[in-house]
Amino acid sequence: MFGGLGSYKSADGSVKNGTATTIQLGVFPEQHVGVLGSIFFGWRDNAVRETLFESRYTLEVQGYPIVAGPLHLGLYGGGGAAYRWEDGIPGGNAGSLALIGGAMFQLDFNTRLALTARLGQTYAHSERMSDLMVGLAVY
């Protein structure tokens, strides 16, 4: 489970940051490579003080090829569907393909628990969005 900031573009063209959250569930068949299902929710206020809500449902592959003691560095990538609902702005509701990718940094506390940070990019709704999230991984 992750929480942080994401950038979202309104139907009026403005781009601002808002809350970003991700919940993941998956399997690591090999210690350094995993396949996960991911649900993303993000939101912010728009120009008319209504809500822009972004959701994504994706499948991703994570790999941690660099290990230095308890620190693991890796990449992730995947795809799925994205949906946007925006109150108060005409044309604000849309659905599209979502392509995701980015870097991950993980600090192990023990064999079952780790602090994880993600810096990612998403391409959906004909635009590029960024996010930075931190969370707790339980294995």
Coordinates of C-alpha atoms in Angstrom, one line a residue:
M1 CA 0.0 0.0 0.0
F2 CA 1.4 3.4 -1.1
G3 CA 0.4 7.0 -0.6
G4 CA 1.8 10.3 -2.0
L5 CA 1.4 12.9 -4.7
G6 CA 0.4 12.7 -8.3
S7 CA -0.1 15.2 -11.1
Y8 CA -3.5 15.3 -12.9
K9 CA -4.7 17.3 -15.9
S10 CA -8.2 18.7 -15.8
A11 CA -10.5 18.9 -18.8
D12 CA -9.9 22.7 -18.7
G13 CA -6.2 22.1 -19.4
S14 CA -4.8 22.9 -15.9
V15 CA -2.3 20.5 -14.3
K16 CA -2.0 20.3 -10.5
N17 CA -0.9 17.9 -7.9
G18 CA -3.2 15.9 -5.7
T19 CA -3.4 12.8 -3.5
A20 CA -2.2 9.5 -5.0
T21 CA -2.8 6.0 -3.5
T22 CA -2.0 2.5 -4.7
I23 CA -3.0 -0.9 -3.3
Q24 CA -1.2 -3.9 -4.8
L25 CA -1.4 -7.7 -4.4
G26 CA 0.8 -10.2 -6.2
V27 CA 3.4 -12.8 -6.2
F28 CA 7.2 -12.9 -6.4
P29 CA 8.0 -16.3 -7.9
E30 CA 11.7 -15.4 -7.7
Q31 CA 13.0 -13.1 -4.9
H32 CA 13.8 -10.2 -7.3
V33 CA 10.9 -10.4 -9.8
G34 CA 7.2 -10.1 -9.1
V35 CA 3.9 -9.8 -10.9
L36 CA 1.3 -7.6 -9.2
G37 CA -2.3 -6.4 -9.7
S38 CA -2.5 -2.7 -8.8
I39 CA -5.5 -0.4 -8.0
F40 CA -4.7 3.4 -8.1
F41 CA -6.9 6.2 -6.8
G42 CA -6.0 9.9 -7.1
W43 CA -7.9 13.1 -6.7
R44 CA -7.6 16.9 -6.5
D45 CA -9.9 19.9 -6.6
N46 CA -10.4 21.5 -10.0
A47 CA -10.9 25.2 -11.1
V48 CA -14.6 25.2 -10.1
R49 CA -13.9 23.7 -6.6
E50 CA -15.3 20.3 -7.6
T51 CA -13.4 17.0 -7.6
L52 CA -11.3 15.4 -10.3
F53 CA -11.0 11.7 -9.5
E54 CA -8.6 9.3 -11.4
S55 CA -8.6 5.5 -11.1
R56 CA -6.4 2.9 -12.7
Y57 CA -6.5 -0.8 -12.8
T58 CA -3.3 -2.3 -14.0
L59 CA -1.1 -5.4 -14.0
E60 CA 2.6 -4.7 -13.5
V61 CA 6.0 -6.5 -13.4
Q62 CA 8.5 -5.4 -10.8
G63 CA 12.2 -6.2 -10.8
Y64 CA 14.9 -5.5 -8.3
P65 CA 18.2 -6.3 -10.0
I66 CA 20.4 -4.2 -7.7
V67 CA 20.8 -5.3 -4.1
A68 CA 23.2 -3.6 -1.6
G69 CA 22.5 -5.2 1.8
P70 CA 19.0 -4.1 2.9
L71 CA 18.6 -1.6 0.0
H72 CA 17.0 -2.9 -3.3
L73 CA 16.8 -0.7 -6.4
G74 CA 14.5 -1.6 -9.3
L75 CA 12.1 -0.8 -12.1
Y76 CA 8.4 -1.5 -12.7
G77 CA 6.2 -1.4 -15.8
G78 CA 2.8 -2.5 -16.9
G79 CA -0.6 -1.6 -18.3
G80 CA -4.3 -1.6 -17.9
A81 CA -7.2 0.8 -17.8
A82 CA -7.7 4.3 -16.5
Y83 CA -10.9 6.2 -15.8
R84 CA -11.3 9.9 -14.9
W85 CA -14.4 11.5 -13.5
E86 CA -14.5 15.3 -13.1
D87 CA -17.3 17.2 -11.6
G88 CA -18.3 20.6 -12.8
I89 CA -16.2 20.6 -16.1
P90 CA -17.9 19.6 -19.4
G91 CA -16.0 16.7 -21.0
G92 CA -14.3 15.8 -17.8
N93 CA -15.2 12.1 -17.8
A94 CA -13.0 9.7 -19.8
G95 CA -11.6 6.2 -20.0
S96 CA -8.5 5.0 -21.8
L97 CA -5.6 2.6 -21.8
A98 CA -3.0 3.2 -19.1
L99 CA 0.7 2.5 -19.5
I100 CA 2.8 2.8 -16.3
G101 CA 6.5 2.6 -15.5
G102 CA 9.1 3.9 -13.1
A103 CA 11.8 3.3 -10.5
M104 CA 11.4 1.7 -7.1
F105 CA 13.6 1.9 -4.0
Q106 CA 13.1 -0.6 -1.2
L107 CA 14.7 -0.7 2.3
D108 CA 14.2 -4.1 4.1
F109 CA 13.4 -4.1 7.8
N110 CA 13.4 -7.9 7.9
T111 CA 12.5 -10.8 5.5
R112 CA 8.7 -9.9 5.6
L113 CA 8.6 -6.1 5.8
A114 CA 10.1 -3.2 3.8
L115 CA 9.7 0.5 3.3
T116 CA 9.2 1.2 -0.5
A117 CA 9.3 4.4 -2.6
R118 CA 8.0 4.7 -6.2
L119 CA 8.7 7.4 -8.7
G120 CA 6.6 6.8 -11.8
Q121 CA 5.1 8.0 -15.0
T122 CA 1.7 7.1 -16.4
Y123 CA 0.4 7.7 -20.0
A124 CA -3.4 7.8 -20.1
H125 CA -6.1 10.1 -21.5
S126 CA -3.5 11.2 -24.1
E127 CA -1.3 12.8 -21.4
R128 CA 1.6 12.0 -19.2
M129 CA 1.1 12.0 -15.4
S130 CA 3.7 11.7 -12.7
D131 CA 3.5 10.3 -9.2
L132 CA 5.8 9.9 -6.1
M133 CA 4.6 7.5 -3.4
V134 CA 5.9 5.9 -0.3
G135 CA 4.5 2.8 1.3
L136 CA 4.9 -0.4 3.3
A137 CA 5.5 -3.8 1.6
V138 CA 4.5 -7.0 3.4
Y139 CA 5.9 -10.2 2.0

